[in-house]
Every structure is written in structure tokens, then in C-alpha cells.
Coordinates of C-alpha atoms in Angstrom, one line a residue:
Chain A
X201 CA -14.8 -19.8 -5.8
X202 CA -12.5 -17.7 -7.8
X203 CA -8.8 -18.0 -7.0
X204 CA -5.5 -17.4 -8.7
X205 CA -2.2 -19.2 -8.1
X206 CA 1.2 -17.9 -9.1
X207 CA 3.5 -20.8 -8.2
X208 CA 6.7 -18.8 -8.5
X209 CA 7.3 -16.3 -5.7
X210 CA 10.6 -15.1 -7.2
X211 CA 12.2 -15.5 -10.5
X212 CA 15.7 -14.3 -11.6
X213 CA 16.6 -14.1 -15.3
X214 CA 19.5 -12.6 -17.2
X215 CA 18.9 -9.6 -19.3
X216 CA 18.1 -10.7 -22.8
X217 CA 16.9 -14.1 -21.8
X218 CA 13.3 -15.2 -22.3
X219 CA 10.7 -15.1 -19.5
X220 CA 7.6 -17.1 -18.6
X221 CA 5.6 -16.3 -15.5
X222 CA 3.0 -18.9 -14.6
X223 CA -0.6 -18.3 -13.6
X224 CA -3.3 -20.9 -12.8
X225 CA -6.8 -19.9 -12.0
X226 CA -10.1 -21.3 -10.7
X227 CA -13.3 -19.7 -12.0
X228 CA -16.8 -20.9 -12.4
X229 CA -17.4 -19.4 -15.8
X230 CA -15.5 -18.0 -18.7
X231 CA -12.9 -15.9 -17.0
X232 CA -11.7 -12.5 -17.6
X233 CA -7.9 -12.6 -17.1
X234 CA -5.4 -10.0 -16.6
X235 CA -1.7 -9.4 -15.9
X236 CA -0.6 -6.3 -14.0
X237 CA 2.9 -5.1 -13.2
X238 CA 3.8 -3.1 -10.1
X239 CA 7.0 -1.3 -9.3
X240 CA 8.0 -0.8 -5.7
X241 CA 5.7 1.6 -3.9
X242 CA 3.6 2.2 -7.0
X243 CA 0.2 1.3 -8.2
X244 CA -0.6 -1.4 -10.8
X245 CA -0.2 -1.0 -14.5
X246 CA -2.2 -3.2 -16.9
X247 CA 0.0 -5.3 -19.2
X248 CA -2.6 -7.2 -21.0
X249 CA -6.1 -8.8 -20.7
X250 CA -8.1 -11.7 -22.1
X251 CA -11.8 -11.6 -22.4
X252 CA -12.6 -13.8 -25.4
X253 CA -11.4 -14.7 -28.9
X254 CA -7.8 -15.3 -29.8
X255 CA -6.1 -17.1 -26.9
X256 CA -2.8 -15.5 -27.5
X257 CA -3.0 -11.9 -26.5
X258 CA -0.4 -9.2 -27.0
X259 CA 0.3 -6.5 -24.4
X260 CA 2.4 -3.5 -23.8
X261 CA 6.2 -3.6 -23.3
X262 CA 6.6 -6.7 -25.6
X263 CA 4.6 -9.0 -23.3
X264 CA 2.2 -11.7 -24.4
X265 CA 0.1 -14.3 -22.7
X266 CA -1.6 -17.4 -23.7
X267 CA -5.0 -18.6 -22.3
X268 CA -5.2 -22.4 -22.1
X269 CA -8.7 -23.4 -20.9
X270 CA -7.8 -27.1 -20.6
X271 CA -5.0 -26.2 -18.2
X272 CA -6.7 -23.3 -16.5
X273 CA -3.6 -21.3 -17.2
X274 CA -2.7 -17.8 -18.4
X275 CA 1.0 -17.6 -18.5
X276 CA 2.9 -14.4 -19.3
X277 CA 5.8 -14.4 -21.7
X278 CA 8.5 -12.1 -23.0
X279 CA 11.1 -13.2 -25.5
X280 CA 13.9 -10.9 -24.3
X281 CA 13.9 -9.3 -20.9
X282 CA 15.2 -5.8 -20.2
X283 CA 16.6 -4.6 -16.9
X284 CA 13.6 -2.2 -16.6
X285 CA 11.2 -5.2 -16.5
X286 CA 12.3 -5.9 -12.9
X287 CA 9.1 -5.6 -10.8
X288 CA 6.3 -7.5 -9.2
X289 CA 3.9 -9.2 -11.6
X290 CA 0.3 -10.1 -10.7
X291 CA -2.2 -12.3 -12.5
X292 CA -5.8 -11.5 -11.8
X293 CA -9.2 -13.1 -12.7
X294 CA -12.7 -11.9 -12.5
X295 CA -14.8 -9.0 -13.4
X296 CA -15.8 -6.4 -10.8
X297 CA -14.3 -8.1 -7.8
X298 CA -11.1 -9.3 -9.2
X299 CA -9.0 -11.9 -7.4
X300 CA -5.3 -11.4 -7.6
X301 CA -2.5 -13.9 -7.2
X302 CA 0.2 -13.4 -4.6
X303 CA 2.6 -12.1 -7.3
X304 CA 5.9 -13.1 -8.8
X305 CA 8.9 -10.9 -8.2
X306 CA 11.2 -10.6 -11.2
X307 CA 14.8 -9.9 -10.8
X308 CA 16.9 -9.2 -13.9
X309 CA 20.6 -9.9 -13.8
X310 CA 22.9 -7.8 -16.0
Chain B
X324 CA -6.6 11.9 -19.2
X325 CA -5.1 12.3 -15.8
X326 CA -5.6 8.8 -14.6
X327 CA -6.9 7.7 -11.2
X328 CA -5.7 10.0 -8.5
X329 CA -5.4 9.2 -4.8
X330 CA -4.8 11.4 -1.8
X331 CA -3.0 11.4 0.4
X332 CA -0.2 9.2 -0.9
X333 CA 1.1 8.5 2.6
X334 CA -0.5 8.7 6.0
X335 CA 0.9 7.9 9.4
X336 CA -1.6 7.8 12.2
X337 CA -1.8 6.7 15.8
X338 CA -3.8 3.7 16.7
X339 CA -7.4 4.6 17.4
X340 CA -7.5 7.6 15.1
X341 CA -9.7 7.9 12.1
X342 CA -8.3 8.3 8.6
X343 CA -9.9 9.2 5.3
X344 CA -8.6 8.6 1.8
X345 CA -9.9 10.2 -1.4
X346 CA -10.0 8.8 -4.9
X347 CA -10.7 10.7 -8.1
X348 CA -11.4 8.2 -10.9
X349 CA -10.8 8.7 -14.6
X350 CA -13.4 11.2 -15.6
X351 CA -15.7 9.2 -17.8
X352 CA -15.5 6.0 -15.7
X353 CA -18.7 5.1 -13.8
X354 CA -17.3 2.2 -11.8
X355 CA -14.9 2.7 -8.9
X356 CA -13.2 0.1 -6.8
X357 CA -11.2 -0.1 -3.6
X358 CA -8.6 -2.7 -2.9
X359 CA -6.2 -3.3 -0.1
X360 CA -2.6 -4.6 -0.5
X361 CA -0.3 -5.7 2.3
X362 CA 3.4 -6.3 1.8
X363 CA 4.2 -9.3 -0.2
X364 CA 0.6 -9.9 -1.2
X365 CA -1.6 -9.2 -4.1
X366 CA -4.4 -6.7 -3.9
X367 CA -7.6 -7.8 -2.1
X368 CA -11.0 -6.6 -3.2
X369 CA -12.8 -4.4 -0.7
X370 CA -15.8 -2.8 -2.5
X371 CA -17.0 -1.3 -5.7
X372 CA -19.5 1.4 -6.9
X373 CA -21.4 1.9 -10.0
X374 CA -22.1 5.6 -10.1
X375 CA -23.1 6.4 -6.6
X376 CA -24.4 3.0 -5.7
X377 CA -22.2 0.7 -3.6
X378 CA -22.9 -2.7 -5.3
X379 CA -20.6 -5.1 -3.5
X380 CA -18.6 -5.2 -0.3
X381 CA -16.1 -7.8 0.8
X382 CA -16.1 -9.5 4.1
X383 CA -12.8 -7.8 4.6
X384 CA -14.6 -4.5 4.9
X385 CA -15.3 -4.5 8.7
X386 CA -17.7 -2.1 10.4
X387 CA -14.8 0.3 11.0
X388 CA -14.5 0.8 7.2
X389 CA -16.9 2.9 5.2
X390 CA -16.8 4.0 1.6
X391 CA -18.9 6.6 -0.1
X392 CA -19.3 8.0 -3.6
X393 CA -21.9 10.7 -3.0
X394 CA -22.2 12.1 -6.5
X395 CA -20.9 9.3 -8.5
X396 CA -17.6 11.0 -9.1
X397 CA -14.9 10.9 -6.4
X398 CA -15.0 8.4 -3.5
X399 CA -13.8 8.4 0.0
X400 CA -12.7 5.5 2.2
X401 CA -12.8 6.1 5.9
X402 CA -11.3 3.9 8.5
X403 CA -12.4 4.5 12.1
X404 CA -10.5 3.6 15.2
X405 CA -7.5 2.4 13.2
X406 CA -5.6 -0.7 14.3
X407 CA -2.1 -1.8 13.5
X408 CA -3.5 -4.5 11.2
X409 CA -4.9 -1.7 9.0
X410 CA -1.4 -0.8 7.9
X411 CA -1.5 -1.4 4.1
X412 CA -1.7 0.3 0.8
X413 CA -5.2 1.2 -0.3
X414 CA -5.7 1.1 -4.0
X415 CA -8.4 2.8 -5.9
X416 CA -9.3 1.8 -9.4
X417 CA -11.9 2.8 -12.0
X418 CA -13.4 1.4 -15.2
X419 CA -16.2 1.8 -17.7
X420 CA -18.0 -1.1 -19.3
X421 CA -16.9 -1.3 -22.9
X422 CA -17.8 -3.7 -25.7
X423 CA -14.3 -5.3 -25.2
X424 CA -15.0 -5.9 -21.6
X425 CA -14.3 -4.3 -18.3
X426 CA -10.7 -3.0 -17.9
X427 CA -9.8 -1.7 -14.5
X428 CA -7.2 1.1 -14.1
X429 CA -5.5 1.6 -10.8
X430 CA -4.2 4.6 -9.0
X431 CA -0.8 4.9 -7.3
X432 CA -2.3 3.9 -4.0
X433 CA -2.4 5.5 -0.5
X434 CA 0.0 4.0 2.1
X435 CA -1.3 3.8 5.6
X436 CA 0.9 3.2 8.6
X437 CA -0.7 2.8 12.0
X438 CA 1.7 3.3 14.9

């Protein structure tokens, strides 16, 4: 069965520091993987996606993610966090019936 | 491109009443999805359409829930005899199959509060 685990419920980083949000998945075939961001009370915005090919994918807002098949992971990274990055981040796997993780809430300290 | 549009954005209803949400997908998208999100959780898949055909339904979609997409354009999600446990945000999304895969775009969501 498809599942997604985001081990960190809440992460706090200082503005300008680097960020890594973890995502582990379970999927029967080659997965389609996504990262979405959600601000309070809003819908989800796609940051980036992996379907095939290069395992390091670039997204919007300076985010990137690396697909590691051997570790069943798809971690999201950003080299320098901005205060506006504070939000909830969701990793998702699947195709039409996507499965989402529970999310990681990012707080950015000034 | 106006994105995925959902109405109403907020709905407060008394327990036992029926509610209906509408979703207008991105115009050229033939696939439409409904998800439910409760506080502190990720979205949960409810159902999806390809054109007017409802191709998959989650076990979460009880008999009180019905979704339609009569002309393959907009969709409605109706909840009958609402219960307090139905309080959540209902997210609509749409996509079109492309050579680079299936990217799903979400609307802003419709908040339901059952009192």
C-alpha cells in the first residue's frame, strides 16, 4: 500500500539557515513524488515533482529535492530560508489517488 | 489561466443539513479530484473524475457523500445529513495528463463547519 511518512512534525530554523525536510514513502512501483506547500487557510501550491530521470529536481522558490530509491526518500532542501517560507509542507506520492504525509510545519526565526 | 476555483470558501451548517460545494477546474484539464483535509493532517483522497466519469472512490466517501461532474467541466460535492465529523476543508484539484506526467493543481479549498 502507498504511504508517506514525514518524521518531523515541526521544524524551526533561523532565517538564512539551510533547511531539509524529510520524506519517506512506500510504493509498489516507480513512484511519482511531490512536495506541496500550504499557508494557513489556503490551498496547496506545488513546489516540485519527480516522475523520472535526474534524481535531483529543482522547484520554485529556490527549493530542490533529491529522490533516493535505495532509501525510499524524497527530502526537500533549501540552502537559505526566508521568513516567507514559514508554512506547512506536504510530501505526496502516487498518481491519481495521491497519498499525502501528515505535513511538517516550518517556523522561521528572525 | 484562472486556476482551480472553489465555492463557497466557507460554509457553516447545522448538523443534519445538506451542503454542496462547487469546483471549477482549470479549463483544459480533463481530470478532477476531491480531497478532504482536517486540522493538522494532510489531504485525504476522496474521488476523481476523468471527464464526466467517476473512476475511483475512496472508502472515506460514505453513502452521505456524492460527487458529480455532469458535463466533464465543473464538479459538485454534496454531503447529506451532515455530521460534526464532516467538519474539514474540502479541496478540489485538476490535472491533465502530459508527457511529463500528471501534475495536480489544487484550489483554495472550501471550509465546512458543522455545528
